[in-house]
JSON list of C-alpha atoms in Angstrom, two decimals:
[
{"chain": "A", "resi": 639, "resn": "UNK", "atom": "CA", "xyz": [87.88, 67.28, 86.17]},
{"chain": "A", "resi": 640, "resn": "UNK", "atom": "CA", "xyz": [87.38, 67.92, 82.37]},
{"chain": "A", "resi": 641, "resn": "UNK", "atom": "CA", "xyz": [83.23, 67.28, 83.08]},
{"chain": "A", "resi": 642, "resn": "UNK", "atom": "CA", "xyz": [82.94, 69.87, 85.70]},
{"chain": "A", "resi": 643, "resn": "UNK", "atom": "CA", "xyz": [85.27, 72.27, 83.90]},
{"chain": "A", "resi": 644, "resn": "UNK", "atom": "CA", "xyz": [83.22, 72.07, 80.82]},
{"chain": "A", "resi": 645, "resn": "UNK", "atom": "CA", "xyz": [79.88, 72.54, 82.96]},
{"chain": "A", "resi": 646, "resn": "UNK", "atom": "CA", "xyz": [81.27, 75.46, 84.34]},
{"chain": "A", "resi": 647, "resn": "UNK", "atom": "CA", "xyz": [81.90, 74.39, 88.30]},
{"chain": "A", "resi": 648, "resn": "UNK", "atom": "CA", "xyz": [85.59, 74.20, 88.24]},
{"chain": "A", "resi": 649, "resn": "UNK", "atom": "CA", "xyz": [88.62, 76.21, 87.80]},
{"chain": "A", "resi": 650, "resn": "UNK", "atom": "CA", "xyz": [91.46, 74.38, 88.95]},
{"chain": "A", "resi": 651, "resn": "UNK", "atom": "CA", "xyz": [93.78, 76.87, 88.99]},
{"chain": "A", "resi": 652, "resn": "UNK", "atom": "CA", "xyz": [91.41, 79.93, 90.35]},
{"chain": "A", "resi": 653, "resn": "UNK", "atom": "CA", "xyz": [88.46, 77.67, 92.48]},
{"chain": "A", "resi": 654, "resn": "UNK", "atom": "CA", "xyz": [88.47, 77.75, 96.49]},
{"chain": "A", "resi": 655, "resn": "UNK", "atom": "CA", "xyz": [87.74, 74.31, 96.08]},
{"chain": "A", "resi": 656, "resn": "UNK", "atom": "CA", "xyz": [89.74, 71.14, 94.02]},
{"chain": "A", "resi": 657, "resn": "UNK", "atom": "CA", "xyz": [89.39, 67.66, 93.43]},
{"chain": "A", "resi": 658, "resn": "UNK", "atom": "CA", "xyz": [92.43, 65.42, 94.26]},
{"chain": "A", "resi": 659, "resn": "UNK", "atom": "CA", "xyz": [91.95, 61.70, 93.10]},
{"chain": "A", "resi": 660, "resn": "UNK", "atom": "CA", "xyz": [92.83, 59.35, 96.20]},
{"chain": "A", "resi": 661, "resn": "UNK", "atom": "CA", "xyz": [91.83, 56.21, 94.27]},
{"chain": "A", "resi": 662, "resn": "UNK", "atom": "CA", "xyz": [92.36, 54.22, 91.23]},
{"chain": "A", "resi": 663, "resn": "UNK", "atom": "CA", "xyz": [91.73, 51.37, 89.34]},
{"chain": "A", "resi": 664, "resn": "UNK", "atom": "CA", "xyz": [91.48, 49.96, 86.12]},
{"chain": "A", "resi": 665, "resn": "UNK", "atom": "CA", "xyz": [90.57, 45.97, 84.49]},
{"chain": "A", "resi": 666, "resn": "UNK", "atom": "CA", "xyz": [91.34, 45.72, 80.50]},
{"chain": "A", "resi": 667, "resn": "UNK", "atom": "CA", "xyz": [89.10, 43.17, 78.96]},
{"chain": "A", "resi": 668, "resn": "UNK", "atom": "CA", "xyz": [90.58, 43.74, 75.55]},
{"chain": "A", "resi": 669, "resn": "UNK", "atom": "CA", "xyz": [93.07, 45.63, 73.11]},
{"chain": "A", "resi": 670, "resn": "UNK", "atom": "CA", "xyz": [92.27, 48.80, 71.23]},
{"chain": "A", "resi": 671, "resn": "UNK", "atom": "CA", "xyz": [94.25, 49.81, 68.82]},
{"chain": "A", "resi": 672, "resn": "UNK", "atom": "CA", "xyz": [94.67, 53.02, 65.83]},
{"chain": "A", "resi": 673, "resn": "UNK", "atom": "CA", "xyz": [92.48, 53.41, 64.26]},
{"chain": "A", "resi": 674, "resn": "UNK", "atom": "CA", "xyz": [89.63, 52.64, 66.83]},
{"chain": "A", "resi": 675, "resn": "UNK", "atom": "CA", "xyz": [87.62, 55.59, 68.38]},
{"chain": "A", "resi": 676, "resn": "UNK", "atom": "CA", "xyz": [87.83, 55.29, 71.96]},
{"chain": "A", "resi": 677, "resn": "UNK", "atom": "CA", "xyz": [84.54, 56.28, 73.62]},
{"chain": "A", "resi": 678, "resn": "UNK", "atom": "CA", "xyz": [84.34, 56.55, 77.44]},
{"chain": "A", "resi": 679, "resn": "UNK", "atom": "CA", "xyz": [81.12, 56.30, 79.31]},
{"chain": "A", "resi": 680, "resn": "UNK", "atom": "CA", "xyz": [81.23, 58.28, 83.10]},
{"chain": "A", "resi": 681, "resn": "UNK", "atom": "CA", "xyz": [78.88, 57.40, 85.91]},
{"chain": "A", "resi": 682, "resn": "UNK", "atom": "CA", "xyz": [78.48, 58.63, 89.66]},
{"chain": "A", "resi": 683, "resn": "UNK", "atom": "CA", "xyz": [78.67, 55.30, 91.84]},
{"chain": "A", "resi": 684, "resn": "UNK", "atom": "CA", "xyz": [78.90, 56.98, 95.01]},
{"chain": "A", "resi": 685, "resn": "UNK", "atom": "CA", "xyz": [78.40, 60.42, 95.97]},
{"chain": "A", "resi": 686, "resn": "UNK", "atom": "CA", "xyz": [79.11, 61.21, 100.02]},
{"chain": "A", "resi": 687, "resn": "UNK", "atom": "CA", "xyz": [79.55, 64.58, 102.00]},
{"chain": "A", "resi": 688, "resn": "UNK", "atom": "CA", "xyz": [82.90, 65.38, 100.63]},
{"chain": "A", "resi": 689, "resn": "UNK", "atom": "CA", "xyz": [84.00, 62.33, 98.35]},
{"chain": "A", "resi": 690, "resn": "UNK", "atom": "CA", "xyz": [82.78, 61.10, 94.53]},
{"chain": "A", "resi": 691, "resn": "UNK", "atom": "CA", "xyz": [83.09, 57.42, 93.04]},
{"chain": "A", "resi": 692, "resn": "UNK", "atom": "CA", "xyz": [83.16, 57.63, 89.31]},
{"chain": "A", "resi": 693, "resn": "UNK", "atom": "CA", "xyz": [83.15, 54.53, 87.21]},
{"chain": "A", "resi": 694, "resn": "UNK", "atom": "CA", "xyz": [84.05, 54.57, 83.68]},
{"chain": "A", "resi": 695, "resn": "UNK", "atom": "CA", "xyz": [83.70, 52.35, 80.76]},
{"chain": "A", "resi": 696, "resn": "UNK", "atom": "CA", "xyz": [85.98, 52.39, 77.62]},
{"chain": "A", "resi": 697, "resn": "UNK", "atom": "CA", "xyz": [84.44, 51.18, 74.37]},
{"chain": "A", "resi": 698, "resn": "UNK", "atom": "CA", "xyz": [86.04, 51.22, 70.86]},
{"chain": "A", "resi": 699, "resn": "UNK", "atom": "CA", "xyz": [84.08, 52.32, 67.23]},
{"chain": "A", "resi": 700, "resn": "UNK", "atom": "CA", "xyz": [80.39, 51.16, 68.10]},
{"chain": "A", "resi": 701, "resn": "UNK", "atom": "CA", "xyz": [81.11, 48.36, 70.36]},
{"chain": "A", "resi": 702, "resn": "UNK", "atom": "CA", "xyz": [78.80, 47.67, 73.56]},
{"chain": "A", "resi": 703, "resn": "UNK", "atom": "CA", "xyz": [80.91, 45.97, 75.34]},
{"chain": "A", "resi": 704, "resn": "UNK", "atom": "CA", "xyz": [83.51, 47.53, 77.29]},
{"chain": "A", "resi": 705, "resn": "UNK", "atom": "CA", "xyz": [87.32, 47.41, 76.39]},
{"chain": "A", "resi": 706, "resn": "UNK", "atom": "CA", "xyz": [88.34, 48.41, 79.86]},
{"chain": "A", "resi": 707, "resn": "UNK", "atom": "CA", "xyz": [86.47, 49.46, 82.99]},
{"chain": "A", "resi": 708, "resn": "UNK", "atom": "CA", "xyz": [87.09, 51.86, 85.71]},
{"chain": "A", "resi": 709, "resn": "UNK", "atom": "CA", "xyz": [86.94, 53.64, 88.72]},
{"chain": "A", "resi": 710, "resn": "UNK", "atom": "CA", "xyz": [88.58, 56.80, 90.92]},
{"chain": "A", "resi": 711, "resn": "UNK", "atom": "CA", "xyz": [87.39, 58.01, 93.86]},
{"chain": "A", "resi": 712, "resn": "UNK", "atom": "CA", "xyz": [87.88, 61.93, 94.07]},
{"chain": "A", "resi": 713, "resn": "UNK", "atom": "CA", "xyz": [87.72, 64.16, 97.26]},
{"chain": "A", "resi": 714, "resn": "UNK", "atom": "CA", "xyz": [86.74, 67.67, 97.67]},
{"chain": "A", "resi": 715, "resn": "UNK", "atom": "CA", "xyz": [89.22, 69.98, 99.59]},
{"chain": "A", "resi": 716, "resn": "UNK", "atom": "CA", "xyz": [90.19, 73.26, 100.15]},
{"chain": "A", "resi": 717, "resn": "UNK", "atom": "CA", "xyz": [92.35, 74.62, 97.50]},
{"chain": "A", "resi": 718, "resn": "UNK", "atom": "CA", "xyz": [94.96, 76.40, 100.25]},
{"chain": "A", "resi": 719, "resn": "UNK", "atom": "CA", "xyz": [94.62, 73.39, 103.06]},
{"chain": "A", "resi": 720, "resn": "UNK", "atom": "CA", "xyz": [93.64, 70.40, 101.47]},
{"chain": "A", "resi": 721, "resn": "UNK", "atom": "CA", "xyz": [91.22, 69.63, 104.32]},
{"chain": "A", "resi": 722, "resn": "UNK", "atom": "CA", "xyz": [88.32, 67.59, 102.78]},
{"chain": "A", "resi": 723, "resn": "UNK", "atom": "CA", "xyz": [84.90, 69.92, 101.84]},
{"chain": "A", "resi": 724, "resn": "UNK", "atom": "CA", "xyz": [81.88, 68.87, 101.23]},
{"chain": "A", "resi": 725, "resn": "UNK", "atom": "CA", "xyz": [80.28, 68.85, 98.12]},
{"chain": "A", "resi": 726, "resn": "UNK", "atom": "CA", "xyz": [76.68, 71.11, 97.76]},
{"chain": "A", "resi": 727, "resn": "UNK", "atom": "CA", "xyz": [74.97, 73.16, 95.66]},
{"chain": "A", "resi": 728, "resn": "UNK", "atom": "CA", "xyz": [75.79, 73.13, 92.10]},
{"chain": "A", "resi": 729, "resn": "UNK", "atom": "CA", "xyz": [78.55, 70.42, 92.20]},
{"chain": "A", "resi": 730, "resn": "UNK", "atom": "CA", "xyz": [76.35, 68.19, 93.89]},
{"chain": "A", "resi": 731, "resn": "UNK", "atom": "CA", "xyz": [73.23, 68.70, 91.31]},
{"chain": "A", "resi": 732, "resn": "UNK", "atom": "CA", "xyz": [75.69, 68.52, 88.81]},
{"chain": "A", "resi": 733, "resn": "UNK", "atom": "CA", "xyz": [77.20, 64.70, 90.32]},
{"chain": "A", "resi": 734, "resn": "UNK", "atom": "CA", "xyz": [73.54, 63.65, 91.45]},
{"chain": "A", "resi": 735, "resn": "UNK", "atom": "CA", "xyz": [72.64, 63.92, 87.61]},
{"chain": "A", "resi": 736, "resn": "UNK", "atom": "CA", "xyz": [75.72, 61.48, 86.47]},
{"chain": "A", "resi": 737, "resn": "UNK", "atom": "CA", "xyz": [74.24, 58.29, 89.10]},
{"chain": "A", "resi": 738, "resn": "UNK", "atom": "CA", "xyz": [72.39, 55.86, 87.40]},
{"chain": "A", "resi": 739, "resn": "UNK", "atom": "CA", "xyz": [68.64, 55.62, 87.10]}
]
């Protein structure tokens, strides 16, 4: 949520429309530990009418390889009846520009 909060989309306690995470996962490949800087990387795996796959990548100080990757699936629904919305307009430009290249 923090991404489309900072780029302005989303409210979460005033917008019509909220994400609610329906899907998790996570595989640890190593340990972290203080003082490391944790650095995440975000990507768009799969964007559909109402749903978003994110994958993330967790990588410590300047390290390429990942610590720990990722993924939740969030859904777009009404705020009041948590029916599933789809996502357009800026939200969507905004996930379209997070897929890979």
């Amino acid at each position: 949520n923090q991404l489309l909060i900072n780029a302005g989309l989303l409210m979460p306690q005033t917008s019509p429309q909220i994400f609610l995470v329906v899907e998790s996962g996570c595989r640890y490949h190593a340990a972290a530990s203080y003082p490391d800087v944790i650095h995440a990387g975000v990507r768009v795996a799969h964007l559909g009418n109402s749903s978003v796959k994110y994958e993330v990548g967790l990588f410590a100080n300047t390290q390429d390889q990942a610590l720990a990757e990722g993924h939740f699936v969030h859904v777009m629904v009404g705020r009041d009846d948590r029916r599933p919305a789809p996502i357009t307009g800026d939200f969507r430009t905004f996930l379209e520009g997070l897929k890979p290249v």
